[in-house]
Coordinates of C-alpha atoms in Angstrom, one line a residue:
M998 CA 10.5 -8.6 22.7
I999 CA 7.6 -6.1 23.2
D1000 CA 8.3 -2.9 21.1
L1001 CA 6.1 -0.1 21.8
R1002 CA 8.2 2.5 20.5
S1003 CA 6.0 2.7 17.2
D1004 CA 3.8 1.0 14.7
T1005 CA 6.8 1.4 12.1
V1006 CA 8.6 -1.7 14.2
T1007 CA 6.1 -4.6 12.9
Q1008 CA 8.1 -7.3 10.9
P1009 CA 6.8 -8.7 7.4
S1010 CA 4.5 -11.5 8.1
R1011 CA 5.4 -14.7 6.2
G1012 CA 2.5 -14.5 3.8
M1013 CA 3.7 -10.6 3.1
R1014 CA 7.6 -11.9 2.4
E1015 CA 6.2 -14.7 0.3
A1016 CA 4.0 -12.1 -2.1
M1017 CA 7.3 -10.1 -2.1
A1018 CA 9.4 -13.1 -3.3
G1019 CA 6.7 -13.7 -6.0
A1020 CA 6.4 -10.5 -7.3
A1021 CA 6.7 -9.6 -11.0
V1022 CA 9.1 -6.5 -11.3
G1023 CA 10.2 -3.9 -13.7
D1024 CA 12.0 -1.0 -14.1
D1025 CA 9.7 1.8 -12.4
V1026 CA 11.8 4.5 -13.8
F1027 CA 10.7 3.7 -17.0
G1028 CA 7.1 3.1 -15.6
D1029 CA 7.1 -0.8 -16.4
D1030 CA 6.9 -2.7 -12.8
P1031 CA 3.9 -4.2 -13.3
T1032 CA 3.4 -4.5 -9.1
V1033 CA 4.0 -0.8 -8.7
N1034 CA 1.4 0.0 -11.5
K1035 CA -1.2 -2.0 -9.7
L1036 CA -0.8 -0.7 -6.3
Q1037 CA -0.9 2.8 -7.8
A1038 CA -3.8 2.2 -9.5
V1039 CA -5.5 0.2 -6.5
L1040 CA -4.9 2.7 -4.0
A1041 CA -6.1 5.5 -6.6
E1042 CA -9.4 4.0 -7.0
R1043 CA -9.7 3.4 -3.6
F1044 CA -9.4 7.0 -2.5
G1045 CA -11.2 8.1 -5.5
M1046 CA -8.2 9.7 -7.0
D1047 CA -7.0 10.3 -10.6
A1048 CA -3.6 8.8 -10.4
G1049 CA -1.2 7.4 -7.6
L1050 CA 2.7 7.4 -7.2
F1051 CA 4.8 5.4 -5.2
F1052 CA 7.4 6.9 -2.8
P1053 CA 10.3 5.0 -0.3
S1054 CA 8.5 7.0 2.6
G1055 CA 6.1 9.4 4.1
T1056 CA 8.4 11.9 4.5
Q1057 CA 9.6 12.1 1.0
S1058 CA 5.9 11.6 -0.1
N1059 CA 4.7 14.9 1.6
L1060 CA 7.5 17.0 0.5
A1061 CA 6.9 16.1 -3.0
A1062 CA 3.2 16.8 -2.6
L1063 CA 3.9 20.3 -1.0
M1064 CA 6.4 21.2 -3.6
A1065 CA 3.9 19.9 -6.1
H1066 CA 1.2 22.1 -4.8
C1067 CA 3.4 25.5 -3.8
Q1068 CA 6.0 27.5 -5.7
R1069 CA 9.1 29.1 -4.3
G1070 CA 8.3 31.4 -1.9
E1071 CA 5.0 30.4 -1.4
E1072 CA 2.9 29.3 1.8
V1073 CA 1.3 26.5 3.3
I1074 CA -0.9 26.6 6.4
L1075 CA -0.5 23.8 9.0
G1076 CA -0.4 22.7 12.6
Q1077 CA 2.5 23.1 15.1
D1078 CA 2.0 19.2 16.1
A1079 CA 2.0 18.3 12.3
H1080 CA 4.2 15.8 11.2
T1081 CA 4.9 17.7 8.0
Y1082 CA 5.8 20.8 10.3
C1083 CA 7.6 19.1 13.2
H1084 CA 9.2 16.0 12.4
E1085 CA 10.3 16.0 8.5
A1086 CA 13.6 18.2 9.0
G1087 CA 12.2 21.6 7.7
G1088 CA 12.4 19.9 4.0
A1089 CA 9.5 22.0 2.4
A1090 CA 11.4 25.4 3.6
V1091 CA 15.2 24.0 3.0
L1092 CA 14.2 22.2 -0.1
G1093 CA 11.0 23.9 -1.5
S1094 CA 11.5 27.2 -0.2
I1095 CA 7.9 26.8 1.0
Q1096 CA 7.0 29.4 4.1
P1097 CA 5.3 27.4 6.6
Q1098 CA 2.8 29.1 8.4
P1099 CA 1.9 26.9 11.5
L1100 CA -1.1 27.2 13.6
D1101 CA -1.8 25.5 17.1
N1102 CA -3.5 22.1 17.0
E1103 CA -6.8 22.2 19.1
P1104 CA -6.6 19.2 21.6
D1105 CA -8.5 17.3 19.6
G1106 CA -5.9 17.6 16.6
T1107 CA -7.7 19.9 14.2
L1108 CA -7.0 23.5 13.5
D1109 CA -9.5 26.1 14.0
L1110 CA -10.8 26.6 10.7
A1111 CA -11.7 30.6 11.8
K1112 CA -7.8 31.1 12.7
V1113 CA -6.8 29.0 9.2
E1114 CA -9.2 31.8 7.3
A1115 CA -7.7 34.9 9.5
A1116 CA -3.9 33.6 8.7
I1117 CA -4.7 33.3 4.7
K1118 CA -2.7 36.0 3.4
P1119 CA -4.3 39.2 1.5
D1120 CA -2.7 40.0 -2.3
D1121 CA -0.3 42.2 -1.1
S1122 CA 3.5 42.1 -2.1
H1123 CA 4.6 42.1 1.8
Y1124 CA 3.2 38.7 2.1
A1125 CA 3.9 35.4 0.9
I1126 CA 1.1 33.7 -1.4
T1127 CA -0.9 31.4 0.5
R1128 CA -1.1 28.4 -1.7
L1129 CA -1.9 25.2 0.4
I1130 CA -3.7 23.9 3.5
A1131 CA -2.3 20.5 5.0
L1132 CA -4.0 18.4 7.5
E1133 CA -3.1 15.2 9.2
N1134 CA -5.4 12.2 10.1
T1135 CA -4.9 10.7 12.5
I1136 CA -2.6 12.8 14.4
A1137 CA -1.2 11.9 17.8
G1138 CA -3.5 8.8 17.4
K1139 CA -6.6 11.1 17.3
V1140 CA -9.2 10.5 14.5
I1141 CA -10.3 13.8 12.6
G1142 CA -13.9 13.1 11.7
R1143 CA -15.7 14.0 8.1
P1144 CA -17.7 17.0 9.4
Y1145 CA -14.5 18.7 10.0
L1146 CA -12.6 17.8 6.9
A1147 CA -15.5 18.8 4.5
D1148 CA -15.4 22.0 6.2
A1149 CA -12.0 22.6 5.5
V1150 CA -12.2 21.5 2.1
K1151 CA -15.1 23.9 1.7
L1152 CA -12.8 26.8 3.3
A1153 CA -9.8 25.7 0.9
R1154 CA -12.2 26.1 -2.1
T1155 CA -13.8 29.1 -1.2
H1156 CA -10.5 30.9 -0.7
K1157 CA -9.1 28.9 -4.0
L1158 CA -6.5 26.8 -2.2
S1159 CA -5.3 23.5 -2.6
I1160 CA -5.6 21.2 0.4
H1161 CA -3.2 18.2 0.9
L1162 CA -3.7 15.3 3.8
D1163 CA -0.5 13.7 5.7
G1164 CA -2.5 10.1 6.1
A1165 CA 0.1 8.2 7.5
R1166 CA -2.3 6.2 9.2
I1167 CA -5.8 7.2 7.4
F1168 CA -6.5 3.8 7.3
N1169 CA -6.7 3.8 11.3
A1170 CA -8.9 6.8 11.1
S1171 CA -11.2 5.2 8.5
V1172 CA -11.3 1.6 10.7
K1173 CA -12.2 3.8 13.8
L1174 CA -14.8 5.8 12.0
G1175 CA -16.4 3.1 9.9
M1176 CA -15.9 5.0 6.7
P1177 CA -14.4 4.1 3.7
V1178 CA -11.3 6.4 2.7
K1179 CA -12.8 7.6 -0.5
D1180 CA -15.7 9.2 1.5
L1181 CA -13.6 10.5 4.6
C1182 CA -10.9 12.0 1.9
A1183 CA -13.4 13.2 -0.5
G1184 CA -12.3 16.6 -1.8
F1185 CA -8.6 16.7 -1.0
D1186 CA -6.3 17.3 -3.9
T1187 CA -3.9 14.8 -2.5
V1188 CA -3.5 12.4 -0.1
S1189 CA -0.4 10.7 1.5
V1190 CA -0.9 7.4 2.3
C1191 CA 1.5 5.4 4.4
L1192 CA 1.7 1.8 4.1
S1193 CA 4.6 1.1 6.9
K1194 CA 2.6 2.3 9.8
G1195 CA 0.2 0.1 11.0
L1196 CA -0.5 -2.1 7.9
G1197 CA 3.2 -3.7 8.6
T1198 CA 4.8 -3.3 5.3
P1199 CA 9.0 -2.8 5.3
A1200 CA 8.5 0.7 3.5
G1201 CA 6.6 2.6 1.2
T1202 CA 4.1 5.4 0.8
V1203 CA 1.6 6.0 -2.1
L1204 CA 0.7 9.5 -3.2
V1205 CA -2.6 9.9 -4.5
G1206 CA -4.2 12.9 -6.2
R1207 CA -5.3 14.7 -9.2
K1208 CA -3.3 13.9 -12.4
E1209 CA -1.7 17.0 -13.1
L1210 CA -0.2 17.2 -9.3
I1211 CA 1.0 13.6 -9.6
E1212 CA 3.0 14.2 -12.8
R1213 CA 4.8 17.3 -11.1
A1214 CA 5.2 14.8 -7.9
R1215 CA 6.6 12.7 -10.6
R1216 CA 9.6 14.8 -11.5
L1217 CA 9.8 16.1 -7.9
R1218 CA 10.6 12.5 -6.7
K1219 CA 13.3 12.3 -9.3
M1220 CA 14.7 15.5 -7.8
L1221 CA 14.8 14.3 -4.6
G1222 CA 16.5 10.9 -5.4
G1223 CA 13.0 8.9 -4.6
T1224 CA 13.0 7.0 -7.9
M1225 CA 13.7 3.1 -7.7
R1226 CA 14.2 0.2 -10.1
Q1227 CA 12.6 -3.5 -9.6
V1228 CA 10.2 -2.2 -6.7
G1229 CA 7.7 -4.2 -7.2
V1230 CA 9.1 -6.3 -4.0
L1231 CA 8.3 -3.6 -1.9
A1232 CA 5.0 -2.6 -3.7
A1233 CA 3.9 -6.5 -3.4
A1234 CA 3.7 -5.9 0.4
G1235 CA 1.8 -2.9 0.1
L1236 CA -0.9 -5.0 -2.0
Y1237 CA -0.7 -7.8 0.6
A1238 CA -1.3 -5.4 3.2
L1239 CA -4.2 -3.5 2.0
E1240 CA -5.9 -7.0 1.5
H1241 CA -5.2 -8.5 4.9
N1242 CA -3.9 -6.1 7.3
V1243 CA -6.6 -2.9 6.9
E1244 CA -9.6 -4.5 9.0
R1245 CA -7.7 -5.9 11.5
L1246 CA -6.3 -2.7 12.6
A1247 CA -9.6 -2.7 15.1
E1248 CA -7.4 -5.3 17.1
D1249 CA -4.7 -3.1 17.5
H1250 CA -7.3 0.0 18.7
A1251 CA -8.6 -2.8 21.3
N1252 CA -5.4 -3.6 22.5
A1253 CA -4.9 0.3 22.9
E1254 CA -7.5 0.9 24.7
R1255 CA -7.2 -2.3 26.9
L1256 CA -3.4 -0.9 27.7
G1257 CA -5.0 2.4 28.5
R1258 CA -7.5 1.1 30.9
G1259 CA -4.9 -0.9 32.8
L1260 CA -2.4 1.7 33.1
A1261 CA -5.2 3.8 34.4
Q1262 CA -5.9 1.3 37.1
L1263 CA -2.4 1.4 38.3
G1264 CA -3.4 5.2 39.2
L1265 CA -1.5 6.7 36.2
S1266 CA -3.0 9.4 34.1
V1267 CA -4.0 8.2 30.8
E1268 CA -5.3 10.2 28.0
P1269 CA -8.8 9.0 25.9
V1270 CA -7.6 6.3 23.5
Q1271 CA -9.1 6.6 19.7
T1272 CA -6.6 4.4 17.8
N1273 CA -3.6 2.7 18.5
M1274 CA -1.8 5.2 20.6
V1275 CA -1.7 5.4 24.5
F1276 CA -0.3 8.4 26.0
V1277 CA 0.3 7.8 29.7
T1278 CA 2.2 10.3 32.0
V1279 CA 4.2 9.1 34.8
P1280 CA 5.5 10.4 37.8
A1281 CA 8.5 13.1 37.0
D1282 CA 10.8 11.3 39.3
A1283 CA 9.9 7.5 38.1
V1284 CA 11.0 8.4 34.3
S1285 CA 14.8 7.4 35.4
G1286 CA 15.4 4.2 34.6
L1287 CA 11.8 3.2 34.0
A1288 CA 13.0 2.4 30.3
K1289 CA 15.9 0.1 31.6
R1290 CA 13.5 -1.6 34.0
L1291 CA 10.9 -2.6 31.4
A1292 CA 14.1 -3.4 29.0
S1293 CA 15.1 -5.9 31.6
Q1294 CA 11.7 -7.4 30.8
G1295 CA 11.9 -7.6 27.3
I1296 CA 9.7 -4.4 26.7
T1297 CA 11.1 -1.3 24.5
V1298 CA 9.6 1.9 25.0
L1299 CA 10.5 5.5 24.4
A1300 CA 10.9 7.7 27.8
H1301 CA 12.3 10.8 27.1
G1302 CA 10.5 12.5 29.7
P1303 CA 6.8 12.1 31.9
R1304 CA 4.7 12.0 29.3
L1305 CA 5.0 8.4 26.9
R1306 CA 3.9 7.1 24.0
L1307 CA 2.9 3.8 23.5
V1308 CA 1.8 2.3 20.3
T1309 CA 0.3 -1.1 19.7
H1310 CA 0.4 -3.1 16.2
L1311 CA 0.3 -6.2 14.5
D1312 CA 3.2 -7.8 16.2
L1313 CA 1.3 -7.5 19.4
D1314 CA -1.3 -9.3 21.2
A1315 CA -3.5 -9.2 24.1
A1316 CA -1.3 -11.3 26.2
D1317 CA 1.4 -8.7 25.2
V1318 CA -0.5 -5.8 26.6
D1319 CA -1.6 -7.8 29.9
R1320 CA 2.3 -8.7 30.3
V1321 CA 3.3 -4.8 29.5
I1322 CA 0.5 -3.7 32.4
A1323 CA 2.2 -6.1 34.9
A1324 CA 5.7 -4.7 33.9
F1325 CA 4.5 -1.1 34.7
A1326 CA 3.1 -2.5 37.8
G1327 CA 5.7 -4.0 39.2
C1328 CA 7.9 -0.8 38.3
F1329 CA 5.8 1.4 40.2
A1330 CA 5.3 -1.0 42.9
R1331 CA 9.1 -1.0 43.6
A1332 CA 9.5 2.7 43.5
T1333 CA 6.6 2.7 46.1
S1334 CA 8.5 0.5 48.2
Q1335 CA 12.0 2.1 47.5
A1336 CA 10.3 5.7 48.6
A1337 CA 8.6 4.0 51.9
D1338 CA 12.0 2.5 53.0

């Protein structure tokens, strides 16, 4: 099977499974799981932060971060396309009573900082208190560069706001830019670092940040039901991934570029590829049945509309990509032949 739905569908490698099986464990609720403690410390050091905290998922890590920054009734400015806004079930509003102030993302995935500044509320009892700016990197496969991030941090500091980064695929951005994550994320108060997207772990995200925010997040993690016991078996997968699966993300990027070129040569509209995501638009009348035709050849995609997202990952190689291109070519060749008949 070739699964292009997401980079979360990967299977742990043999080496990762061996690391998990041999992990030293303890009760993490008491703070004595040595493998969890090591993972948290390693990532905090790598990002230049005071501390880290292990979470079961990126969604919970982002939620705890936003709740650590904002009190009930306070506001976060974020993008309309941000995962924290549109793909996390409204948790910040429902569970944190945090008001989202969404802004349209620019074509490159950024937020117009002039619009961000204009959205900051005045000190007036009619308005929620603006407390936080939340960004995402990468976003829809697009890399947000350091100059923009530095300007966003400067804006937050000027207005005495906190700033959080959803770094679900921050290592993709780091590898693409050739910049250490410590430098790329400098100035952020918190960063949510997912280990199960692209890095190949079965689960887990580490929130890194300033000590006092991580301590607030620890209490919130308990409140949200995220504390676990002998979770070093998952933390070991994270440590393995950091050692073996970061630099190889460049292979995923190369495979995505290969896929994008191949689909474009079929006459399909392909958006510029930056990391491991290919966005391709197929004719509307070809969407119906496309997923079934591909599935019959062992290829799984999400086809909810003409614009498809195809994601490369460590379980795919160049030969798999060529097989996908050939399958797309066959699908559209058949569609053209049927239309001619």
